[in-house]
mmCIF file of C-alpha atoms and ligand atoms in Angstrom:
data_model
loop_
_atom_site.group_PDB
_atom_site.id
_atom_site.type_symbol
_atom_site.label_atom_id
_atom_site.label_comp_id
_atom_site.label_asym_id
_atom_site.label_seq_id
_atom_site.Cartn_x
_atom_site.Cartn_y
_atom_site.Cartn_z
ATOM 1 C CA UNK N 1 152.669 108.256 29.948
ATOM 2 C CA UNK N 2 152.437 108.945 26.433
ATOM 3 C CA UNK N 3 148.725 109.406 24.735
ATOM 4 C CA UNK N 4 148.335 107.330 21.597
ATOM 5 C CA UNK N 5 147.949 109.514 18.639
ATOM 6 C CA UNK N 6 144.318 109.653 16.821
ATOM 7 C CA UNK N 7 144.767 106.835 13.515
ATOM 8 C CA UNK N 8 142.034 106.795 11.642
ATOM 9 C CA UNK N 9 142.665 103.290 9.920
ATOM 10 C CA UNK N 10 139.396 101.121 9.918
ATOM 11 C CA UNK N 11 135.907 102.063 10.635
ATOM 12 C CA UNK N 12 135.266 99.163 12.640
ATOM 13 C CA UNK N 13 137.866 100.202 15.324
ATOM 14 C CA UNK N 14 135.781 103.687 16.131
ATOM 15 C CA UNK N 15 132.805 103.695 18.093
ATOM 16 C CA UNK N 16 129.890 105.001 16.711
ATOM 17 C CA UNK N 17 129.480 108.377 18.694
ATOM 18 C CA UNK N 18 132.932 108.939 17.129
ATOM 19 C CA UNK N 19 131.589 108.526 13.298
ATOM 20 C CA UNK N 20 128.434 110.545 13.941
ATOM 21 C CA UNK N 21 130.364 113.463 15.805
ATOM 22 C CA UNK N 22 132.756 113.040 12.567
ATOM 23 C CA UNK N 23 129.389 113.336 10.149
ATOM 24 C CA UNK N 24 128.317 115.980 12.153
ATOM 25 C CA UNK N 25 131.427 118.069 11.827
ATOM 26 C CA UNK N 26 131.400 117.850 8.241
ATOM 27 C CA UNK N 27 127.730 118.785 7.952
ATOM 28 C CA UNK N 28 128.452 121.779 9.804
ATOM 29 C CA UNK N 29 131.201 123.441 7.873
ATOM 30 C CA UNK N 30 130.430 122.333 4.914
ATOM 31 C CA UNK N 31 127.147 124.519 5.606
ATOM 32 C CA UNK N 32 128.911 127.122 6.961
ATOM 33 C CA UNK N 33 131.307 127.947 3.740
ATOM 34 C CA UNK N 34 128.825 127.437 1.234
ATOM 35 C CA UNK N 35 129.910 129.897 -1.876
ATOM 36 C CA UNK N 36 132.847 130.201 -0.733
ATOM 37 C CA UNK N 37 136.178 130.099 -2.706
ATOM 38 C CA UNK N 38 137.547 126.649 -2.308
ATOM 39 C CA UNK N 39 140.867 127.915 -0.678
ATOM 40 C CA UNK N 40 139.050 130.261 1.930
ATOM 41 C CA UNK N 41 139.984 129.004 5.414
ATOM 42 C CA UNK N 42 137.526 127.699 7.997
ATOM 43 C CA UNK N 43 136.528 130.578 10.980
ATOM 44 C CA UNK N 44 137.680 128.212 13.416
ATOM 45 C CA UNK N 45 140.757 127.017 11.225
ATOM 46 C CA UNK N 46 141.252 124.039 13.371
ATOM 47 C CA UNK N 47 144.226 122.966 10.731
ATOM 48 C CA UNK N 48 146.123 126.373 11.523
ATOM 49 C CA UNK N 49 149.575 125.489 10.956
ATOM 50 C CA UNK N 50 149.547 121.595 10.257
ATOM 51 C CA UNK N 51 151.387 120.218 8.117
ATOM 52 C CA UNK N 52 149.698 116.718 6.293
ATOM 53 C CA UNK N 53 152.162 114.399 4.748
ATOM 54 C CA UNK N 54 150.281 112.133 1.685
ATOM 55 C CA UNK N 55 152.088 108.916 0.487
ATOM 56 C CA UNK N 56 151.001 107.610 -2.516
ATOM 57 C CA UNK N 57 151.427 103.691 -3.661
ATOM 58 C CA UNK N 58 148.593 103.920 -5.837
ATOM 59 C CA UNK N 59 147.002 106.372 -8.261
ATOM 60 C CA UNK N 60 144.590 108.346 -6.723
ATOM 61 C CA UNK N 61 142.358 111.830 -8.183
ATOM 62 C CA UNK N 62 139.976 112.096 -5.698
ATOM 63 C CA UNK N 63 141.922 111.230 -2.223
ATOM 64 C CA UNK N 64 144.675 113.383 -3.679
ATOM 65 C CA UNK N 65 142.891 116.470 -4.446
ATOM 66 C CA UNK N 66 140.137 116.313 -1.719
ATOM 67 C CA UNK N 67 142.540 115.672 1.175
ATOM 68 C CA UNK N 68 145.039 118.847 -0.040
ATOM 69 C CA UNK N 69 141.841 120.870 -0.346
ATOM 70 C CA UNK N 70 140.697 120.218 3.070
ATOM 71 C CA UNK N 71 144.087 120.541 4.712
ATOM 72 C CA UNK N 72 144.083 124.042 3.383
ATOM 73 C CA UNK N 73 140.720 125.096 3.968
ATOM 74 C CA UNK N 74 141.743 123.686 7.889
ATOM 75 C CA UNK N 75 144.279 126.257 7.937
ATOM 76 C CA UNK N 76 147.273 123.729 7.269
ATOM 77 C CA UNK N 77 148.852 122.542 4.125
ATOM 78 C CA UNK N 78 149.743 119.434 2.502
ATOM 79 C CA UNK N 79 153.543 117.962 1.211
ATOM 80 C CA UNK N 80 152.780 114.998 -1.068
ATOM 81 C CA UNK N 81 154.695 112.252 -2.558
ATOM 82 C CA UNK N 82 154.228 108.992 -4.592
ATOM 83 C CA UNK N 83 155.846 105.622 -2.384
ATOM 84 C CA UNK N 84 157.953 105.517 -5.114
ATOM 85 C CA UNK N 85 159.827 109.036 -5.787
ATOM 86 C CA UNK N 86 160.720 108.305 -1.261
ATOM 87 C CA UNK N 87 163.386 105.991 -0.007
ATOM 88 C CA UNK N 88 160.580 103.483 0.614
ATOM 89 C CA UNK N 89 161.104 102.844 -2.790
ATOM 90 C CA UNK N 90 164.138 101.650 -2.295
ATOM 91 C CA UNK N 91 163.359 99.814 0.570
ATOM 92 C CA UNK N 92 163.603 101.591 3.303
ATOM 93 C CA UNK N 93 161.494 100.415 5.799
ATOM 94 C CA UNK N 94 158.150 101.590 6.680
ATOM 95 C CA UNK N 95 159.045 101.930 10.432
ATOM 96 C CA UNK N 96 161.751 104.246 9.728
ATOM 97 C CA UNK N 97 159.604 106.240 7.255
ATOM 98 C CA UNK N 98 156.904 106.550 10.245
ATOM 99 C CA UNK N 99 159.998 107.910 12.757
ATOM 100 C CA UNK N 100 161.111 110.179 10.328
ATOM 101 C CA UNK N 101 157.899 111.925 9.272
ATOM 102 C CA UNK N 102 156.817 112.010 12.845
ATOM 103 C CA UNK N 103 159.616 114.402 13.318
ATOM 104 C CA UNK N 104 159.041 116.685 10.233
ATOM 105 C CA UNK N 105 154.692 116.908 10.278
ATOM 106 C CA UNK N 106 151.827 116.805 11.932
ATOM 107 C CA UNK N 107 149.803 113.922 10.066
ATOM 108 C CA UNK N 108 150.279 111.431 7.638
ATOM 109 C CA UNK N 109 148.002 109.865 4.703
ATOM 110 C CA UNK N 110 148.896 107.175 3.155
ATOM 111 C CA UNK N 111 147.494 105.200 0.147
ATOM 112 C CA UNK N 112 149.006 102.084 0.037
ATOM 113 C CA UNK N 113 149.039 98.740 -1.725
ATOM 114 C CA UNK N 114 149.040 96.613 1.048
ATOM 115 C CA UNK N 115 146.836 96.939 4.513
ATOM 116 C CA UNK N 116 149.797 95.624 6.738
ATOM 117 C CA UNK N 117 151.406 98.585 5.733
ATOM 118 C CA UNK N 118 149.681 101.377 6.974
ATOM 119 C CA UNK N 119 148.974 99.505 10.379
ATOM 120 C CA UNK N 120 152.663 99.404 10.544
ATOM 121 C CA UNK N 121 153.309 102.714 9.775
ATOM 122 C CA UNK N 122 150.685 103.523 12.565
ATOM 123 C CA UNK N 123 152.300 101.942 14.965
ATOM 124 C CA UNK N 124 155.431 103.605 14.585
ATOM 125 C CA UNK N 125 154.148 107.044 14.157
ATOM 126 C CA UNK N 126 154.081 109.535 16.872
ATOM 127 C CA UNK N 127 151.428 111.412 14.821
ATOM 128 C CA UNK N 128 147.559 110.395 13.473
ATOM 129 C CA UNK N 129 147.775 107.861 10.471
ATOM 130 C CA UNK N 130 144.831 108.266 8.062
ATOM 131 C CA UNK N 131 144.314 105.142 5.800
ATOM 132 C CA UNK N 132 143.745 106.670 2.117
ATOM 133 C CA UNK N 133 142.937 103.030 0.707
ATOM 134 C CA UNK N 134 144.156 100.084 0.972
ATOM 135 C CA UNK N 135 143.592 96.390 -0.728
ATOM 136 C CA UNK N 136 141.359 95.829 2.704
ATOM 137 C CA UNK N 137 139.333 99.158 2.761
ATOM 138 C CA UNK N 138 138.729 102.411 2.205
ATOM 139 C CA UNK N 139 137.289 104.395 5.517
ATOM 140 C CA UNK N 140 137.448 107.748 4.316
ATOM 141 C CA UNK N 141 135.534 106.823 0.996
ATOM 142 C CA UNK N 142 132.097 105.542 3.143
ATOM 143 C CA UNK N 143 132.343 108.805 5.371
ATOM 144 C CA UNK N 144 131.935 110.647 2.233
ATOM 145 C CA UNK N 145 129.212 108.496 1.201
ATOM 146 C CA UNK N 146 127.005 108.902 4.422
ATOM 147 C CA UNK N 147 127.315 112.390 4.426
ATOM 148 C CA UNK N 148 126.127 112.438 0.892
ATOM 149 C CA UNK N 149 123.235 109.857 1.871
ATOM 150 C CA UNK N 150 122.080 112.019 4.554
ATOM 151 C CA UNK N 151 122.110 115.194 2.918
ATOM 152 C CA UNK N 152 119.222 113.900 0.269
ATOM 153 C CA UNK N 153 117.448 111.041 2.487
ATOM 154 C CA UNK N 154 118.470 112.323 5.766
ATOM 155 C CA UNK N 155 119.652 110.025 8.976
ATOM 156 C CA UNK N 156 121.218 106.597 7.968
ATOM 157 C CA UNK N 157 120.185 104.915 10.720
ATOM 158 C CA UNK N 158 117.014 102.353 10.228
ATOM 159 C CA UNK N 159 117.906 102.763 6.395
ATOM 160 C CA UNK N 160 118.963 100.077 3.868
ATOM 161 C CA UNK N 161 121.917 100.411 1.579
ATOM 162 C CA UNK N 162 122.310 97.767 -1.315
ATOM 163 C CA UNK N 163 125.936 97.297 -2.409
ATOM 164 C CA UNK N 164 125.840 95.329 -5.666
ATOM 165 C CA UNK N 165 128.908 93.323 -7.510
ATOM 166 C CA UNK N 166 132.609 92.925 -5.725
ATOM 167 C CA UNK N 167 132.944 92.106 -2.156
ATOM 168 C CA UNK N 168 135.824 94.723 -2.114
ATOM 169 C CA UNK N 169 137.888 97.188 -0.149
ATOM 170 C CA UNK N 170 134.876 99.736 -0.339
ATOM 171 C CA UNK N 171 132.308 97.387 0.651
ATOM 172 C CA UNK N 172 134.543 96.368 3.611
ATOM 173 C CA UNK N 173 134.212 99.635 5.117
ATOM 174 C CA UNK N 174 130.501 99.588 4.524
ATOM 175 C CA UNK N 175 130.323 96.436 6.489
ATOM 176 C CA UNK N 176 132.699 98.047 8.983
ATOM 177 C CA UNK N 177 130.265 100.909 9.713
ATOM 178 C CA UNK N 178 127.036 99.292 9.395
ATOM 179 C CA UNK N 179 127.088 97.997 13.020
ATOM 180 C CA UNK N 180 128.314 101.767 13.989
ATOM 181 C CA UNK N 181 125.746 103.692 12.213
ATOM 182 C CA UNK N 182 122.789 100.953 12.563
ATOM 183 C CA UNK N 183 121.744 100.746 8.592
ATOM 184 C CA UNK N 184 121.204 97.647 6.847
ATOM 185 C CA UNK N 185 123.312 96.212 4.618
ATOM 186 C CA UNK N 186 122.370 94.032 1.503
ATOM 187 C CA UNK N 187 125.023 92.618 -0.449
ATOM 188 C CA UNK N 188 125.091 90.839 -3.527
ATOM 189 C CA UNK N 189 128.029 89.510 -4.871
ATOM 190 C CA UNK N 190 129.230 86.162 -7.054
ATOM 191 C CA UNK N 191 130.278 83.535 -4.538
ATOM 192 C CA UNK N 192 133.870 84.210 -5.420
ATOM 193 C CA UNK N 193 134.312 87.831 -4.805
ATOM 194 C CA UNK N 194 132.557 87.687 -1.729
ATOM 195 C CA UNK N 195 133.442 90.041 1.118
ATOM 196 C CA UNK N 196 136.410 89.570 3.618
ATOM 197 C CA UNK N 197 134.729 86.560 5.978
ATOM 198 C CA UNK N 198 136.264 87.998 8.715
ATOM 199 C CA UNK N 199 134.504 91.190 8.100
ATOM 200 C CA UNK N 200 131.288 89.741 8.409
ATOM 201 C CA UNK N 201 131.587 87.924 11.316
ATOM 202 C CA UNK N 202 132.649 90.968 12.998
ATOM 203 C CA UNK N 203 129.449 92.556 11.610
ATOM 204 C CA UNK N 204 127.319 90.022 13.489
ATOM 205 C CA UNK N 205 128.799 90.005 16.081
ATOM 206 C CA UNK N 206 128.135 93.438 16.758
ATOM 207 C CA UNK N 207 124.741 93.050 16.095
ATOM 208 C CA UNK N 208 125.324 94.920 12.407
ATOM 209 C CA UNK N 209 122.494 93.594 9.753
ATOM 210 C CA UNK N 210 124.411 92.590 7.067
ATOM 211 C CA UNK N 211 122.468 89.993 4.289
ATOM 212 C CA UNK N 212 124.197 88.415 1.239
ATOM 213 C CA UNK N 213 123.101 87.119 -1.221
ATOM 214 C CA UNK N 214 123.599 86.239 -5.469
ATOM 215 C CA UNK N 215 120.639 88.200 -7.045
ATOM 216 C CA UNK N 216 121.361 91.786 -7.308
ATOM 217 C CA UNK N 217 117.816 92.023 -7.576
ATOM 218 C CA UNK N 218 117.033 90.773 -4.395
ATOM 219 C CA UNK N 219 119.627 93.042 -2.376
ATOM 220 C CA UNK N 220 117.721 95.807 -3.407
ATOM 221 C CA UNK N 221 114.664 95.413 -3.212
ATOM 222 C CA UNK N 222 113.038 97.994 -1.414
ATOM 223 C CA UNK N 223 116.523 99.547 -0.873
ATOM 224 C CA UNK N 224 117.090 103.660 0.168
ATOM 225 C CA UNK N 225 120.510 103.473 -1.447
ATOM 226 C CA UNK N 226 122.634 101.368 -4.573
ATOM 227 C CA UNK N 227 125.824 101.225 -4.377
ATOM 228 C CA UNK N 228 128.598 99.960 -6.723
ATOM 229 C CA UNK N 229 132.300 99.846 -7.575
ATOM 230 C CA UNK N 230 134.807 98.806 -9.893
ATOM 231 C CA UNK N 231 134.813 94.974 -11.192
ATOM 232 C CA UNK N 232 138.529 95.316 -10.987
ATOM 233 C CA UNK N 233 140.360 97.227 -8.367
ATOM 234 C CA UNK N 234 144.325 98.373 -8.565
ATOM 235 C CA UNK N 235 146.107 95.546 -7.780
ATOM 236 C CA UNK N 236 143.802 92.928 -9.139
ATOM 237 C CA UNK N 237 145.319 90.547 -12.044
ATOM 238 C CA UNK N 238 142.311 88.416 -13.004
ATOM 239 C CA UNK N 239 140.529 90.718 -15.455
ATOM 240 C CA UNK N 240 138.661 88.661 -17.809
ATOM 241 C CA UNK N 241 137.587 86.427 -14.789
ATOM 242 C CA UNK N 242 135.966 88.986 -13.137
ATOM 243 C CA UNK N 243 134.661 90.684 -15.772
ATOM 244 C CA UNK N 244 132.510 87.672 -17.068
ATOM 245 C CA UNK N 245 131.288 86.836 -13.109
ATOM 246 C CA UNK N 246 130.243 89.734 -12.535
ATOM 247 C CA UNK N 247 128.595 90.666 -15.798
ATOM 248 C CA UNK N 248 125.196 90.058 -14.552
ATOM 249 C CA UNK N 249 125.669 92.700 -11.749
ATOM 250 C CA UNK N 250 125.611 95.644 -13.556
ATOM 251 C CA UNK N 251 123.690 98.125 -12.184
ATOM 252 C CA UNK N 252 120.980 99.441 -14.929
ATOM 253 C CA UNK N 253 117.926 101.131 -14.824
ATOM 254 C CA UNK N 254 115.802 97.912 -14.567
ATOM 255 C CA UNK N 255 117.646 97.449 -11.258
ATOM 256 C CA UNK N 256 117.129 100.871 -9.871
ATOM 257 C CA UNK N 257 113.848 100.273 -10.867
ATOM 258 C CA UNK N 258 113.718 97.308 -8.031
ATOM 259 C CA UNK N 259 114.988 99.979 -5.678
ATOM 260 C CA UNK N 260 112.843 101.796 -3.283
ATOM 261 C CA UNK N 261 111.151 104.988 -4.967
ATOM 262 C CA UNK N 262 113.506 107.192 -3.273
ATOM 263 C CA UNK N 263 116.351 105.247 -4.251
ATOM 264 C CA UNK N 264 120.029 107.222 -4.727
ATOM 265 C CA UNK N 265 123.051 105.909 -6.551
ATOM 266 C CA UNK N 266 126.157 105.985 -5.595
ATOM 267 C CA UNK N 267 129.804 105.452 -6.772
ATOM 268 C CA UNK N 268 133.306 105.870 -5.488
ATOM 269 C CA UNK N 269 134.358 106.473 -8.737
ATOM 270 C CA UNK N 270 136.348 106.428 -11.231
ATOM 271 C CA UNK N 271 133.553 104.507 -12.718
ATOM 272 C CA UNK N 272 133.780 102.231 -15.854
ATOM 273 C CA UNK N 273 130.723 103.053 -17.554
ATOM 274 C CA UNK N 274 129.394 100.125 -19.445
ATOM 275 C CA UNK N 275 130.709 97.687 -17.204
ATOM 276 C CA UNK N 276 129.686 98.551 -13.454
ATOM 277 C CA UNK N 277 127.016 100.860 -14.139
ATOM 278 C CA UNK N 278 125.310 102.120 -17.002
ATOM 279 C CA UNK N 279 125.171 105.699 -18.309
ATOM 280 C CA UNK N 280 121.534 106.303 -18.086
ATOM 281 C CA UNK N 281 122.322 105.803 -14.286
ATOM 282 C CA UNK N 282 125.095 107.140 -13.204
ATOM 283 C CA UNK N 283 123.927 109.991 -15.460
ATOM 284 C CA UNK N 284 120.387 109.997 -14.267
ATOM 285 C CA UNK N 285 118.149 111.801 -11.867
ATOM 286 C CA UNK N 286 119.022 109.362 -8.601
ATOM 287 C CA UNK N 287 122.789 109.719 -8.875
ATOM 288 C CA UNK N 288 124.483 111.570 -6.572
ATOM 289 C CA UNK N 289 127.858 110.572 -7.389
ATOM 290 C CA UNK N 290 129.102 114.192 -7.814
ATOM 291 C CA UNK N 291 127.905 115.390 -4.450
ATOM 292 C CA UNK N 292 129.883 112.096 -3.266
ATOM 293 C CA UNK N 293 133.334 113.124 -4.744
ATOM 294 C CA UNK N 294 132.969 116.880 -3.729
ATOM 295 C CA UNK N 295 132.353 115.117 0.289
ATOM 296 C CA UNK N 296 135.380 113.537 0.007
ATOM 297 C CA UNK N 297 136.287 117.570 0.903
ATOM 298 C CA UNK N 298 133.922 118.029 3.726
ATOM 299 C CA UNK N 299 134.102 114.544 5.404
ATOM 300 C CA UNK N 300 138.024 114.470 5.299
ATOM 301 C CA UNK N 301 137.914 117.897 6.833
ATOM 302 C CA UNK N 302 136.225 116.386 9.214
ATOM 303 C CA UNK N 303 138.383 113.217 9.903
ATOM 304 C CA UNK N 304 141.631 115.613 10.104
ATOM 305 C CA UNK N 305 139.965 117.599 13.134
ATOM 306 C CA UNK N 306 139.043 114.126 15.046
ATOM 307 C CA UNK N 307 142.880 113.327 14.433
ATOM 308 C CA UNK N 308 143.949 116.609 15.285
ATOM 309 C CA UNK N 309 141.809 116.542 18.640
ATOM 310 C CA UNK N 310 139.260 119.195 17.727
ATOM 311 C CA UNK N 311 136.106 117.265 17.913
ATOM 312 C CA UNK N 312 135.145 114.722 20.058
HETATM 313 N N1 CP H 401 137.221 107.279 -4.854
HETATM 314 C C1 CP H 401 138.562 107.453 -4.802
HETATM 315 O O1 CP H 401 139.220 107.154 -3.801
HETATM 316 O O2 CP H 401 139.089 108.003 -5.915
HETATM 317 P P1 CP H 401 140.626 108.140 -6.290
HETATM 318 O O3 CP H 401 141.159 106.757 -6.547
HETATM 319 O O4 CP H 401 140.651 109.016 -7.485
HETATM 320 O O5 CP H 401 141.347 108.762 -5.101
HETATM 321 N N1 NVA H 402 137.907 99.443 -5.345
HETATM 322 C C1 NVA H 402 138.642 100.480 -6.052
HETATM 323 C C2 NVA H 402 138.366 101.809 -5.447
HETATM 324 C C3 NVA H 402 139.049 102.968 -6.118
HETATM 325 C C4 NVA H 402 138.799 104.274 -5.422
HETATM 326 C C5 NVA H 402 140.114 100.161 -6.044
HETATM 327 O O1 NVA H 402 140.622 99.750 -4.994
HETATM 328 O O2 NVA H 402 140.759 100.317 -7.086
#
């Protein structure tokens, strides 16, 4: 019998142990290298020798950077390619891409316009998928963002996190780990870019608290944590439209001001200042959106030893 490699695809699909052993993990060595050159190894260099493939369907700075950085500092290293300098270009499928790479390295990333395809690349891989983003979600992202949480407010759990304009691929995964990681999730969103409904009603029915609602205000009210995204994700073609209905989501300093006193901001990034968020925020004293990007580092470090069988 053949044991299923470790994907890492959806947050929903781990169990919660999993997640906090993976938060955990990062804590840990990010802790333990502090000052040290980005390229020194880890003691335990549980990486040593990998080899991480990285497809690339979509632009990316942050994935890109942050999951060669922690491949390295793992002990392994990183071959990376856009969809569209491979074969897959040119159509060949994403099945035989999967056999192919399972023969040649140890792990594969992949950013990719379309969700179907990375669950189809998992299944034909003989080695870990990791989903880099997708139009669905974006697991790794909300890892990165926990981490960060926890680090200033400390455990998530009990908490309340207010996510604030488009029901997208990041605020899927939010939903996704909110029954996991037991914080409460506000969101508020225009009626039309609501989250994926399926998404919610997986959320309660694993007991996650997850509230919508139309008034930004109201979602974060009281709230430990504001969160926000892009109005208009890659892919998207209805600019203008969603730029006008979600105008009055903007997240400001009148809204942080709703926010509980020890409110943090945070972003995915890139952020489109102006639009999204202001500059006096995601300038100000509560953001912590550089500690954020800089976790991408620690909590993909993280997510490669779960795949590689090193923690849990
Ligand atoms: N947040 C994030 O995934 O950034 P990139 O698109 O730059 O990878
Ligand atoms: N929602 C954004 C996130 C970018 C990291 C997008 O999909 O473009």
């Amino acid at each position: 019998m053949t044991t299923q490699p470790r994907h890492f695809l959806d947050l929903h699909r781990l169990d919660g142990a999993t997640l906090r052993a993976i938060l955990d993990d990062a804590a840990a060595r990010k802790a333990a290298r502090r000052g040290w050159p980005q390229g020194a190894v880890d003691a335990d260099a549980p990486g040593k020798d990998r080899v991480l493939a990285m497809i690339f369907e979509k632009h990316s700075t942050r994935t890109r950077f942050s999951f060669d950085a922690a491949i390295r500092q793992l002990g392994g290293s990183a071959i990376i390619s856009t969809a569209a300098d491979m074969q897959l270009g040119r159509g060949e499928s994403i099945e035989d891409t999967a056999k192919v790479l399972s023969r040649m390295v140890d792990a594969i990333m992949i950013r990719a316009i379309e969700h179907e395809e990375v669950e189809r690349l998992a299944l034909a891989s003989t080695i870990p998928v990791i989903n880099g983003l997708t139009d669905k979600s974006h697991p790794c992202q909300i890892l990165a963002d926990i981490l960060t949480f926890e680090e200033h407010r400390g455990p998530v759990t009990g908490k309340t996190i207010a996510w604030v304009g488009d029901g997208n691929n990041v605020c899927a995964s939010f939903i996704h780990a909110a029954p996991k990681l037991g914080y409460k999730l506000n969101i508020a969103c225009p009626p039309i870019y609501h989250p994926d409904l399926v998404d919610l009603a997986r959320a309660a029915q694993e007991q996650g608290r997850v509230e919508m609602t139309d008034d930004p205000r109201e979602a974060v009210r009281g709230a430990d944590c504001v969160i926000t995204d892009t109005w208009v994700s890659m892919g998207d073609v209805d600019h203008d439209e969603r730029i006008e209905a979600l105008e009055p989501f903007q997240v400001d300093e009148k809204l942080m001001g709703e926010a509980g006193p020890g409110a943090v901001f945070l972003h995915c990034l890139p952020a489109h200042r102006g639009e999204e968020v202001t500059d006096a925020v995601i300038d100000g004293p509560r953001s912590l959106v550089w500690d954020e990007a800089e976790n991408r580092i620690h909590a993909q470090k993280s997510i490669l030893a779960w795949c590689f069988g090193k923690i849990g």
